[in-house]
Tab-separated table of C-alpha atoms and ligand atoms in Angstrom:
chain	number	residue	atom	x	y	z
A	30	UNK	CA	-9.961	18.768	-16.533
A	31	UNK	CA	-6.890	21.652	-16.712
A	32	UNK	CA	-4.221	20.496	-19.001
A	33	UNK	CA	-1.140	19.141	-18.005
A	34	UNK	CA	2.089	18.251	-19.343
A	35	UNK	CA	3.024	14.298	-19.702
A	36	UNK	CA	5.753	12.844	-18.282
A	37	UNK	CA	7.282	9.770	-20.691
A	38	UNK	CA	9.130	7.939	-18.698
A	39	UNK	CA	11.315	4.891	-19.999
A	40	UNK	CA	13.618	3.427	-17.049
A	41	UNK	CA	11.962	3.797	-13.950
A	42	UNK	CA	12.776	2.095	-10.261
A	43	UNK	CA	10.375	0.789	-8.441
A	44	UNK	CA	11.268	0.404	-4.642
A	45	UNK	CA	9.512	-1.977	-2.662
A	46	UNK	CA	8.118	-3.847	-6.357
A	47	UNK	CA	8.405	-7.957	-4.710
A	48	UNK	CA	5.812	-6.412	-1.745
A	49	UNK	CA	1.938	-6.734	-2.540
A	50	UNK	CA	0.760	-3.384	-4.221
A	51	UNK	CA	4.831	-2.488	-5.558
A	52	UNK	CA	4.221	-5.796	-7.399
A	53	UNK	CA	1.080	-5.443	-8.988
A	54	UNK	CA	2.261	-1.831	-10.285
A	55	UNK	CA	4.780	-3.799	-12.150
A	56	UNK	CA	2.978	-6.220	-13.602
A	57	UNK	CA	0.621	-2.672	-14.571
A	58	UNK	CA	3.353	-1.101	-16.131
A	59	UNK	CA	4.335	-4.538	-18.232
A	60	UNK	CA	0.934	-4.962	-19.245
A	61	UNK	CA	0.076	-1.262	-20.403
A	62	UNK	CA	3.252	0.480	-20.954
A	63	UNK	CA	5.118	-1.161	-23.480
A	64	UNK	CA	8.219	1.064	-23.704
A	65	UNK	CA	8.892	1.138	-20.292
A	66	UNK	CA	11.956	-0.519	-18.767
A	67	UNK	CA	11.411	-1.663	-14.668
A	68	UNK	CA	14.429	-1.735	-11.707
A	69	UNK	CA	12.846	-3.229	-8.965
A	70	UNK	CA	15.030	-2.675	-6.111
A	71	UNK	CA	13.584	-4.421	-2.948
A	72	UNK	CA	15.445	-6.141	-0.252
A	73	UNK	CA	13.092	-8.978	0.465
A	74	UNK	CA	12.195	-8.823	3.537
A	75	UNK	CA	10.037	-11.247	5.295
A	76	UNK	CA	6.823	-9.016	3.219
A	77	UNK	CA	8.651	-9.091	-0.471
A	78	UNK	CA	8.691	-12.308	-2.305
A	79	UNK	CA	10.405	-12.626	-5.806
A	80	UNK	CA	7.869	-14.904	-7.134
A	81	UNK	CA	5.316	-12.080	-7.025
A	82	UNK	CA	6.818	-10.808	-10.420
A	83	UNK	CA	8.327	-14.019	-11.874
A	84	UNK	CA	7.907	-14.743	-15.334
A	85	UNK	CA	7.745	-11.457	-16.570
A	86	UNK	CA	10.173	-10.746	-19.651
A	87	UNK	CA	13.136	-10.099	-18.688
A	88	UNK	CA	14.292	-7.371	-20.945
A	89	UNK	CA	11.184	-5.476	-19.016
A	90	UNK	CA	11.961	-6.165	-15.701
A	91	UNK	CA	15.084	-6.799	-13.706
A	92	UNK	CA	15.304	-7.274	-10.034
A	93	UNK	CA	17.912	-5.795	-7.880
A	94	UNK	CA	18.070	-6.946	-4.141
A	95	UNK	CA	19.029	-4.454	-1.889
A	96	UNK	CA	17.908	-1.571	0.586
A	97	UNK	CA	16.188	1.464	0.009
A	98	UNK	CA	18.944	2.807	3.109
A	99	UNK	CA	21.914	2.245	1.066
A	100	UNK	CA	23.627	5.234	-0.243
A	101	UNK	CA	26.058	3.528	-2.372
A	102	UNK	CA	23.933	1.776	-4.016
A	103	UNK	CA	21.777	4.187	-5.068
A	104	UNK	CA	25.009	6.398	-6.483
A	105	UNK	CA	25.181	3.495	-8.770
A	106	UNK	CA	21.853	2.333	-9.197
A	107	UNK	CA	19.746	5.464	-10.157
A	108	UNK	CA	21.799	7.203	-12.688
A	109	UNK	CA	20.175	6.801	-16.016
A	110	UNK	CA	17.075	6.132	-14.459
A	111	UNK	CA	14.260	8.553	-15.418
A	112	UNK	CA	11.783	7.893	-12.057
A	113	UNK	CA	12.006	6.573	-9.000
A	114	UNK	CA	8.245	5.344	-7.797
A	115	UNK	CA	9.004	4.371	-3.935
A	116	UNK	CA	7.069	1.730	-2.075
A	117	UNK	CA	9.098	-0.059	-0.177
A	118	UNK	CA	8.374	0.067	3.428
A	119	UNK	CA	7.735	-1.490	7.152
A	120	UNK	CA	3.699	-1.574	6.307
A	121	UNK	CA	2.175	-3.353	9.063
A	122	UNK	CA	0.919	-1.328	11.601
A	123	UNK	CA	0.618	-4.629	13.993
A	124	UNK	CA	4.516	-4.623	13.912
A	125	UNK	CA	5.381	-1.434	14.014
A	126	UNK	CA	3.565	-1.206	17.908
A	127	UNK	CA	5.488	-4.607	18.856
A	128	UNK	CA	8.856	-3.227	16.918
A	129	UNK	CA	8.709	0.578	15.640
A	130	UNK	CA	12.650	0.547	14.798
A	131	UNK	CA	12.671	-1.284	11.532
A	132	UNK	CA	9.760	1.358	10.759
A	133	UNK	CA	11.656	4.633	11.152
A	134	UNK	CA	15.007	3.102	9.886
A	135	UNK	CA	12.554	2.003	6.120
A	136	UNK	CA	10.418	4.135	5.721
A	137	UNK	CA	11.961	7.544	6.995
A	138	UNK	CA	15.735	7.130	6.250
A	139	UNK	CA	15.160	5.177	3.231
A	140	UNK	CA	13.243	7.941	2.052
A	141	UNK	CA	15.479	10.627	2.826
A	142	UNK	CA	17.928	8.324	1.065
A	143	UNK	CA	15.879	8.328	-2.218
A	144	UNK	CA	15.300	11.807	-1.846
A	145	UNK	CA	18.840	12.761	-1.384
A	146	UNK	CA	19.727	10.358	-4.800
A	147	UNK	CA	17.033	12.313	-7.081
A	148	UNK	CA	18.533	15.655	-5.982
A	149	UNK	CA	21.859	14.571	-7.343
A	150	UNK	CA	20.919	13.327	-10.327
A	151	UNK	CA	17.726	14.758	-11.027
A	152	UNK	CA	15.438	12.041	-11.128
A	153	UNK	CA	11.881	12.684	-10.505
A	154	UNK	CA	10.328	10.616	-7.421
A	155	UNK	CA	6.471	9.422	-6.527
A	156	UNK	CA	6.098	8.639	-3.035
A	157	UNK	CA	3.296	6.223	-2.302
A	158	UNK	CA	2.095	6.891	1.422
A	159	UNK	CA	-1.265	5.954	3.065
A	160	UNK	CA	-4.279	7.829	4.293
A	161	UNK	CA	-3.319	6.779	7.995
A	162	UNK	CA	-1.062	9.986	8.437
A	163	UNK	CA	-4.515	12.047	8.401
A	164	UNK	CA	-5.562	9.949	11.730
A	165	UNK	CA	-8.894	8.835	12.042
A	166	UNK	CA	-12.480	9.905	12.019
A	167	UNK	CA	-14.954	9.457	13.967
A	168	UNK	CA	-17.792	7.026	12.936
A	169	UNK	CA	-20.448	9.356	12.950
A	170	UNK	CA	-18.617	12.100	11.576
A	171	UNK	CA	-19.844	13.048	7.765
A	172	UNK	CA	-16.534	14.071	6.431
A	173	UNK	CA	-13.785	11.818	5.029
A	174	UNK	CA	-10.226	13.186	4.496
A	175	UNK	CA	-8.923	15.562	1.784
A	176	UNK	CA	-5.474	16.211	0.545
A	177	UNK	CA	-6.435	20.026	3.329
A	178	UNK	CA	-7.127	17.533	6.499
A	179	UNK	CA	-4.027	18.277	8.972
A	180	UNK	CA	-1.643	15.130	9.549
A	181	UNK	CA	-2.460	13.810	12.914
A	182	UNK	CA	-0.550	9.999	12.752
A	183	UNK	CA	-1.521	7.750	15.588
A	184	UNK	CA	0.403	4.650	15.424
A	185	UNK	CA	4.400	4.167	14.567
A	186	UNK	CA	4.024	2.837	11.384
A	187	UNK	CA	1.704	6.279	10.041
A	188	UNK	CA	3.896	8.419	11.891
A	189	UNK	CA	6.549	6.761	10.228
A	190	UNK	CA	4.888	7.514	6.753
A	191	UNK	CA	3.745	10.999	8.095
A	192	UNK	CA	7.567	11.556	8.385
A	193	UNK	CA	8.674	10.646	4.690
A	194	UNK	CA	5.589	12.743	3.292
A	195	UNK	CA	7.029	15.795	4.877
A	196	UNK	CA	10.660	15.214	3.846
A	197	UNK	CA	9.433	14.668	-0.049
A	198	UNK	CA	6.971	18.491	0.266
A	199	UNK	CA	10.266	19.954	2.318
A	200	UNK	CA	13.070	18.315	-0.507
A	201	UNK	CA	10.246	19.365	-3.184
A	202	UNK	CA	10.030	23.345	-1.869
A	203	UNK	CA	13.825	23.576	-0.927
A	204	UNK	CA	15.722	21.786	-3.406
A	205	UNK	CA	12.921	21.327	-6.145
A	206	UNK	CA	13.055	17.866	-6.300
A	207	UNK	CA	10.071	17.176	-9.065
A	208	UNK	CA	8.132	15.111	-6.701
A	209	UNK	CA	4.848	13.725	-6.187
A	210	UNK	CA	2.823	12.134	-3.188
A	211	UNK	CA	-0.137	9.779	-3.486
A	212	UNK	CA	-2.118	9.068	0.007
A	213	UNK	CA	-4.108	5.705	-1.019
A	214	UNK	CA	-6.811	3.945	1.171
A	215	UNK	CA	-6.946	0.015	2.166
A	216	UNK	CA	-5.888	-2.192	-0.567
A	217	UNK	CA	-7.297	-5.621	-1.261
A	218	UNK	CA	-6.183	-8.261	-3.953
A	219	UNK	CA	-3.987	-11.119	-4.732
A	220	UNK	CA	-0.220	-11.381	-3.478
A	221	UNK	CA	-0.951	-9.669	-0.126
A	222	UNK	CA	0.749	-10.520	2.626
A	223	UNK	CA	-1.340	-13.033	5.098
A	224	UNK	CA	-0.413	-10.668	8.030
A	225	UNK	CA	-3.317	-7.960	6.585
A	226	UNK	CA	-7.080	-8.141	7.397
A	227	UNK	CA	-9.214	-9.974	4.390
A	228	UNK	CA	-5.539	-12.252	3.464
A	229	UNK	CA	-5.709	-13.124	6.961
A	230	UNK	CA	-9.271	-14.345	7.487
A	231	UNK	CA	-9.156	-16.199	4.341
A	232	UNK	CA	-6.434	-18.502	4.686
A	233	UNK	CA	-7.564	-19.078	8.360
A	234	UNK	CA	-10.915	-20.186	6.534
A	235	UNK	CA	-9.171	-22.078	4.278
A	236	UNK	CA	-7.113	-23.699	7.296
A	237	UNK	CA	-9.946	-24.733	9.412
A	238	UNK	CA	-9.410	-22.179	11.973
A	239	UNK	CA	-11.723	-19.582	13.027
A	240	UNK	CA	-11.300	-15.715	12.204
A	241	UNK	CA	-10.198	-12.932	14.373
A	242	UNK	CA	-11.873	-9.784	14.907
A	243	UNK	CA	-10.700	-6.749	17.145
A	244	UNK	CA	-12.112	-4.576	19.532
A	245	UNK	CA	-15.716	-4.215	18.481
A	246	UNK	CA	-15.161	-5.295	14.864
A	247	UNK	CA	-16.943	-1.388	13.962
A	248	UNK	CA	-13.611	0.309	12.429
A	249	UNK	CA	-14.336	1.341	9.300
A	250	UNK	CA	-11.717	0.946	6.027
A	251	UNK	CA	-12.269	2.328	3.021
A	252	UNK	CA	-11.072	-0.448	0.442
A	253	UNK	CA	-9.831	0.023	-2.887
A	254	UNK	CA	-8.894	-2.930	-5.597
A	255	UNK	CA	-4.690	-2.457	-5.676
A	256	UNK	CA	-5.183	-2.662	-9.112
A	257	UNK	CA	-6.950	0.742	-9.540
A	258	UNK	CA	-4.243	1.836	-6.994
A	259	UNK	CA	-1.721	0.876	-9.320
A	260	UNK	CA	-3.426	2.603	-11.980
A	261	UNK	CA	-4.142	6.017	-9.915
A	262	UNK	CA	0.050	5.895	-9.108
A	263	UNK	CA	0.775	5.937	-12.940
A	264	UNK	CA	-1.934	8.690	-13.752
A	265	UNK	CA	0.075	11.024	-10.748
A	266	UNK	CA	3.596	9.913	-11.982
A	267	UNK	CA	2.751	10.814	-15.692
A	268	UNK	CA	0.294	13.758	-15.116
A	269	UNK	CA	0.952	14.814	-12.388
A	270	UNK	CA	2.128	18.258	-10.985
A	271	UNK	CA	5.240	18.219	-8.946
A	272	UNK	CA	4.924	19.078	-5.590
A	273	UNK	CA	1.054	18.611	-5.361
A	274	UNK	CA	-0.728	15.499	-3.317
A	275	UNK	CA	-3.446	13.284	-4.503
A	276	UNK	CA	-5.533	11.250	-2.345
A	277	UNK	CA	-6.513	7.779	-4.024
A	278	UNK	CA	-9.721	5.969	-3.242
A	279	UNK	CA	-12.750	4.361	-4.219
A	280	UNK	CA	-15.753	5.361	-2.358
A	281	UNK	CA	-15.434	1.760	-0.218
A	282	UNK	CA	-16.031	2.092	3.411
A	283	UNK	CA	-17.315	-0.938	5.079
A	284	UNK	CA	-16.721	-1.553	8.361
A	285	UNK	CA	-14.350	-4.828	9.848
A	286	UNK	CA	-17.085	-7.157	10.673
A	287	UNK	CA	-19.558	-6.323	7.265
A	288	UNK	CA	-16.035	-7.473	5.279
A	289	UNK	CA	-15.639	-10.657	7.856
A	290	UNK	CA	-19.004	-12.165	7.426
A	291	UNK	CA	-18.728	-11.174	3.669
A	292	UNK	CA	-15.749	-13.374	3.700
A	293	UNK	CA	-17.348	-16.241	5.914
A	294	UNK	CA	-20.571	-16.107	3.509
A	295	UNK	CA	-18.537	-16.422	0.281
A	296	UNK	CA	-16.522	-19.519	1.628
A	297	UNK	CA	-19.772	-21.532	2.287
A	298	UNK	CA	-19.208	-20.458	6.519
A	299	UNK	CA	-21.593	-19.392	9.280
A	300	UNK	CA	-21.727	-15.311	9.436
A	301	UNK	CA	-20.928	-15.681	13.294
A	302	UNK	CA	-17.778	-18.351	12.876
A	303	UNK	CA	-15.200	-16.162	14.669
A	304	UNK	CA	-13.392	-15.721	17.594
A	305	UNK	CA	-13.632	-11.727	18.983
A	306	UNK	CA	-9.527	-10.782	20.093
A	307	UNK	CA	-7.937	-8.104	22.059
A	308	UNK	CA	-8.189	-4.714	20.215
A	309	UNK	CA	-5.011	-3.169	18.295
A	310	UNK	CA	-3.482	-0.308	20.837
A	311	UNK	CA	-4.292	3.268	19.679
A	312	UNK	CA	-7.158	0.834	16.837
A	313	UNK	CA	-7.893	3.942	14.224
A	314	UNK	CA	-11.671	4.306	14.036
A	315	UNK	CA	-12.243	4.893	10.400
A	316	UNK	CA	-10.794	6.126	7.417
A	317	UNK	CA	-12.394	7.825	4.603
A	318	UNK	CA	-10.684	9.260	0.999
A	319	UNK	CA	-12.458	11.861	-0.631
A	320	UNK	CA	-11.292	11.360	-4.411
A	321	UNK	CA	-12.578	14.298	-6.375
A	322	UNK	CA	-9.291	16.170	-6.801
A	323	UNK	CA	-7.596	12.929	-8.951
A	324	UNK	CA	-11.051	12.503	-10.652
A	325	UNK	CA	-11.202	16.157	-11.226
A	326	UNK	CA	-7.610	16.799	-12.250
A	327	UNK	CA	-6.365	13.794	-13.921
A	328	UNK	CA	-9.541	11.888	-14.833
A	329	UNK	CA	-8.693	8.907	-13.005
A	330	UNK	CA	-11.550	6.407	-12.346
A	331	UNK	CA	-11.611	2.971	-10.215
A	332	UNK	CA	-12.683	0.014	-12.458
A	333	UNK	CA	-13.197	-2.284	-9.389
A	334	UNK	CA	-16.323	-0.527	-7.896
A	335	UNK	CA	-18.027	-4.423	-7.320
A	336	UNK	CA	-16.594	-5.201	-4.091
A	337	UNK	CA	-18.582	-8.697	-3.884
A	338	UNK	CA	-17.064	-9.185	-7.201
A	339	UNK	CA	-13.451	-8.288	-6.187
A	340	UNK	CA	-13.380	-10.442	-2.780
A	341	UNK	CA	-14.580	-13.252	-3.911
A	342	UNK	CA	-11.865	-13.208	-7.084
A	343	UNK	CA	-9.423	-12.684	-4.090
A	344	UNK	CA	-10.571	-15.729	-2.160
A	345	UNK	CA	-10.519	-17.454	-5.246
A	346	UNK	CA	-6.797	-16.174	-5.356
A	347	UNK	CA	-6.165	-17.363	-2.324
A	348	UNK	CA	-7.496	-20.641	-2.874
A	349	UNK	CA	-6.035	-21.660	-6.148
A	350	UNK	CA	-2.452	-20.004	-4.872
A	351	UNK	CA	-1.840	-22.014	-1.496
A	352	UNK	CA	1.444	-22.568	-2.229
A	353	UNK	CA	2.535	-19.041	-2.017
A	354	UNK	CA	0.961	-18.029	1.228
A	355	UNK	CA	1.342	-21.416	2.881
A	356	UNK	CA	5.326	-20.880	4.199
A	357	UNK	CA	4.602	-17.397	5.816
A	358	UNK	CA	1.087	-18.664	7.704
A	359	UNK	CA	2.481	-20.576	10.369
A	360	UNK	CA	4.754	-17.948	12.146
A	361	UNK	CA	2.451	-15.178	11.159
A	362	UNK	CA	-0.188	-16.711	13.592
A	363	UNK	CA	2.583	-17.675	16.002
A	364	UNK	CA	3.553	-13.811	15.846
A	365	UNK	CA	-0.388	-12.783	16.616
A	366	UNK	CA	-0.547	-15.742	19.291
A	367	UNK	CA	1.938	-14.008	21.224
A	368	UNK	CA	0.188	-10.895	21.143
A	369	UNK	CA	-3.478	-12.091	22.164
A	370	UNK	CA	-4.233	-12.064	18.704
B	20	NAD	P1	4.403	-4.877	1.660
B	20	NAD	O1	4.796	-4.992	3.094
B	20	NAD	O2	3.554	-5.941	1.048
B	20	NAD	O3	5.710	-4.756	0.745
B	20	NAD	C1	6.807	-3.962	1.096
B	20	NAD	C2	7.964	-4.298	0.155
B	20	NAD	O4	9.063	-3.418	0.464
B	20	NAD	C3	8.490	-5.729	0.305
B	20	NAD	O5	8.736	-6.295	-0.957
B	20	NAD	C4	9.792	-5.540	1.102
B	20	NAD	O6	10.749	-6.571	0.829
B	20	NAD	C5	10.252	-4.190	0.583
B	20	NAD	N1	11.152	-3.498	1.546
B	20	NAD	C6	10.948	-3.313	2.881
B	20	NAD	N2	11.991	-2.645	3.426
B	20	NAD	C7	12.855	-2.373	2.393
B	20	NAD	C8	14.094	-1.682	2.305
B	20	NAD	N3	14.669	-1.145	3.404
B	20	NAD	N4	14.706	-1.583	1.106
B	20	NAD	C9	14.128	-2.122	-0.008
B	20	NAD	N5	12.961	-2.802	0.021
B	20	NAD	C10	12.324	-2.914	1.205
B	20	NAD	O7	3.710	-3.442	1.524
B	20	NAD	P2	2.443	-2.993	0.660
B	20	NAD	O8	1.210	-3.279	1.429
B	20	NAD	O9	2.608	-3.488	-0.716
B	20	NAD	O10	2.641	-1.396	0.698
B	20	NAD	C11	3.439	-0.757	-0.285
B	20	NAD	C12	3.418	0.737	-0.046
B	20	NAD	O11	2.083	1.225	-0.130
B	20	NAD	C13	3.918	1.159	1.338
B	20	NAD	O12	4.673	2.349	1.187
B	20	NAD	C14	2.650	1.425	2.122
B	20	NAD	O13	2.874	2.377	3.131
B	20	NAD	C15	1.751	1.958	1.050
B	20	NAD	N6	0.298	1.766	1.256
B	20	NAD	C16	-0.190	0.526	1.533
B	20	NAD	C17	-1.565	0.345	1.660
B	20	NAD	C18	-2.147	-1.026	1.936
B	20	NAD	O14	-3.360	-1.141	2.080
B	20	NAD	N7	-1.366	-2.084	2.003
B	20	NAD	C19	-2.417	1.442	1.530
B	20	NAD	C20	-1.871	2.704	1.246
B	20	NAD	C21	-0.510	2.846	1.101
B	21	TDX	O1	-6.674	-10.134	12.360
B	21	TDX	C1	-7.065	-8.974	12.219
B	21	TDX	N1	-8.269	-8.589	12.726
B	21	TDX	C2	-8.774	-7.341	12.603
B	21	TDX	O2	-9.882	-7.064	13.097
B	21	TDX	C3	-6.272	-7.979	11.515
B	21	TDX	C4	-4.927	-8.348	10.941
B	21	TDX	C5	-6.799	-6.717	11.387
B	21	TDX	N2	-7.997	-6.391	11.928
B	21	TDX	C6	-8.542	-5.030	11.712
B	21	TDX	C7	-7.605	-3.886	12.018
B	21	TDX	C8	-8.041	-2.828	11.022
B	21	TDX	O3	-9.154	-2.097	11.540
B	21	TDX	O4	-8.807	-4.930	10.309
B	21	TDX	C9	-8.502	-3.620	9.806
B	21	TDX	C10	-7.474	-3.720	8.699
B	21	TDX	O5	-6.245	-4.116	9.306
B	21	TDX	P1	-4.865	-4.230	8.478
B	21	TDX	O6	-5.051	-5.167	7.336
B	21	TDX	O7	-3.777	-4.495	9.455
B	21	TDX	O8	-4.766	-2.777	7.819
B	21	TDX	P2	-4.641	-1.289	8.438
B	21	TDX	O9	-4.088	-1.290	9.793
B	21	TDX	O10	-5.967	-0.613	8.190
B	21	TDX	O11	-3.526	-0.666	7.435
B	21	TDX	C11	-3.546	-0.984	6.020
B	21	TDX	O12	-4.070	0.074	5.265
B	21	TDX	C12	-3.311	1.265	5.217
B	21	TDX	C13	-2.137	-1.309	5.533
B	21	TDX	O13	-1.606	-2.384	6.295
B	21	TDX	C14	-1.238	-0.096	5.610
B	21	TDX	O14	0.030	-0.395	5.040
B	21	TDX	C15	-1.871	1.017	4.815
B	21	TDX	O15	-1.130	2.196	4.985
């Protein structure tokens, strides 16, 4: 492993930290790093909920509410900050084909926005992107992306992400920006939003209604625990080398239907209790992270390699946490309804 010099940070901002994986790298950062001081700065949307990092101390953590986009802000917000780690964003790829706007506005002037604010008062800045800017591969194709594969985006929301990754390796080369990118594959865990896959299938389970599959249910994700995401985003902010990339996964391709009668099996169900729907437009075919740079560079291993193990503490999540995921179910599904989904 070459050596490399530790960042300490002590007052960092996390963007984006009342959204799913933003929220569990908070409660990482509480739990392991003692001396560290949190800004979340998200704007709740209809994906960030506050009660996703209530209860934590509050001389750890404090919560601002407000946009990624807003320039004043910022000017006040960031100095004396050490780090900005930036995951806010538009994230559903299902919206961004029914509504792109909100996408581009998020996740490519909010970054510039960011960017802009840790030029002027030197702050360094991980960007947390997605292995959808690579495209997709083909299901009988051996290889799986590396941080070499060419950027080939196919749906607004990745070309949207696409976007901000090449403003933070542009703001990075031109104005040295100390900057960082990590391109992570399919998370999975508790406090996800029930507009994603395995959330989604679950609580229909749970609500007596039947699945939905799309297209031919044979896309591939790669899934990853967000926990060892959130631990693979500390291990780049702290050790990593400005300006370099890191893809982050776990060696977890399944495809959609092996993960939907895993799900149906687990919660007592028939393996064929689902209703096939109309495919996504422009449906990626698979995804596929080839780790070995963060393994060989930083050491950084997944702890959640039992996926069995980790969906069926997630349904148990799900389960035991009704009241969180109940209020957004009903116009979720009215949203997909409209759509034929
Ligand atoms: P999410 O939709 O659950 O959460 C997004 C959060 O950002 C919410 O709290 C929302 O209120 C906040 N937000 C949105 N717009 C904002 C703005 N303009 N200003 C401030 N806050 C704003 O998303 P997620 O699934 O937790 O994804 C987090 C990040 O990780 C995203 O950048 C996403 O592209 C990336 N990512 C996600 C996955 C995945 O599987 N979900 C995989 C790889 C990368
Ligand atoms: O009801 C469904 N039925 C279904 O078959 C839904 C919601 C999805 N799907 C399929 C589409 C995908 O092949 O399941 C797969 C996973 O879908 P999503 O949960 O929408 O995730 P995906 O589009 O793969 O993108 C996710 O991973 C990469 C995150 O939402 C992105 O933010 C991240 O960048």
């Amino acid at each position: 492993m070459p050596d490399t010099e530790t960042f300490e940070p002590e007052n960092i901002i996390v963007t984006g930290g009342c959204g799913f994986i933003g929220s569990n790298f908070v409660h990482h950062v509480v739990d392991n790093h003692p001396g560290v001081h949190v800004t979340v700065l998200d704007k709740l949307t209809y994906a960030g909920n506050p009660e996703n990092i209530a209860g934590l101390p509050e001389d750890r953590v404090e919560l601002v509410v407000g946009d990624v986009c807003d320039e004043g802000l910022l000017d006040e917000l960031v100095p004396g900050h050490d780090a900005i780690v930036h995951f806010a964003a538009e994230s559903h790829n299902d919206n961004s084909i029914a509504d792109p706007e909100p996408f581009v506005r998020t996740n490519v002037v909010g970054t510039y926005r960011l960017l802009e604010a840790c030029r002027r008062f030197d702050v360094r800045y991980h960007h947390v992107s997605t292995d959808e800017v690579y495209g997709d591969l083909a299901l009988d194709d051996p290889a799986r992306f590396t941080e070499e594969t060419p950027y080939r985006p196919s749906s607004p929301y990745s070309s949207t992400k696409a976007s901000s990754d090449m403003l933070v390796r542009a703001w990075h080369r031109t104005y040295g920006v100390r900057a960082t990118i990590s391109n992570c594959s399919n998370n999975y865990g508790p406090y996800q939003h029930v507009e994603k896959f395995i959330p989604r299938q679950v609580t229909n389970v749970l609500c007596g209604v039947r699945p939905k599959l799309y297209g031919d249910g044979r896309n591939v994700r790669d899934w990853i625990h967000t926990e060892d995401h959130s631990s693979a985003v500390w291990e780049i902010l702290t050790r990593g080398r400005a300006g370099e990339t890191y893809l982050v996964g776990a060696d977890g391709e399944r495809d959609n239907i092996d993960v939907l009668r895993a799900i149906l099996s687990a919660m007592g169900r028939p393996e064929d209790d689902f209703d096939w729907v109309r495919d996504r437009p422009g449906h990626d075919r698979r995804y596929a992270i080839d780790p070995a740079k963060i393994r060989r560079e930083l050491g950084w291993r997944p702890r959640h390699t039992d996926f069995a193990e980790g969906l069926a503490a997630t349904i148990e999540w799900y389960r035991e946490n009704e009241a969180w995921w109940r209020p957004a179910k009903e116009a979720t599904e009215a949203r997909y309804a409209a759509q034929g989904q």
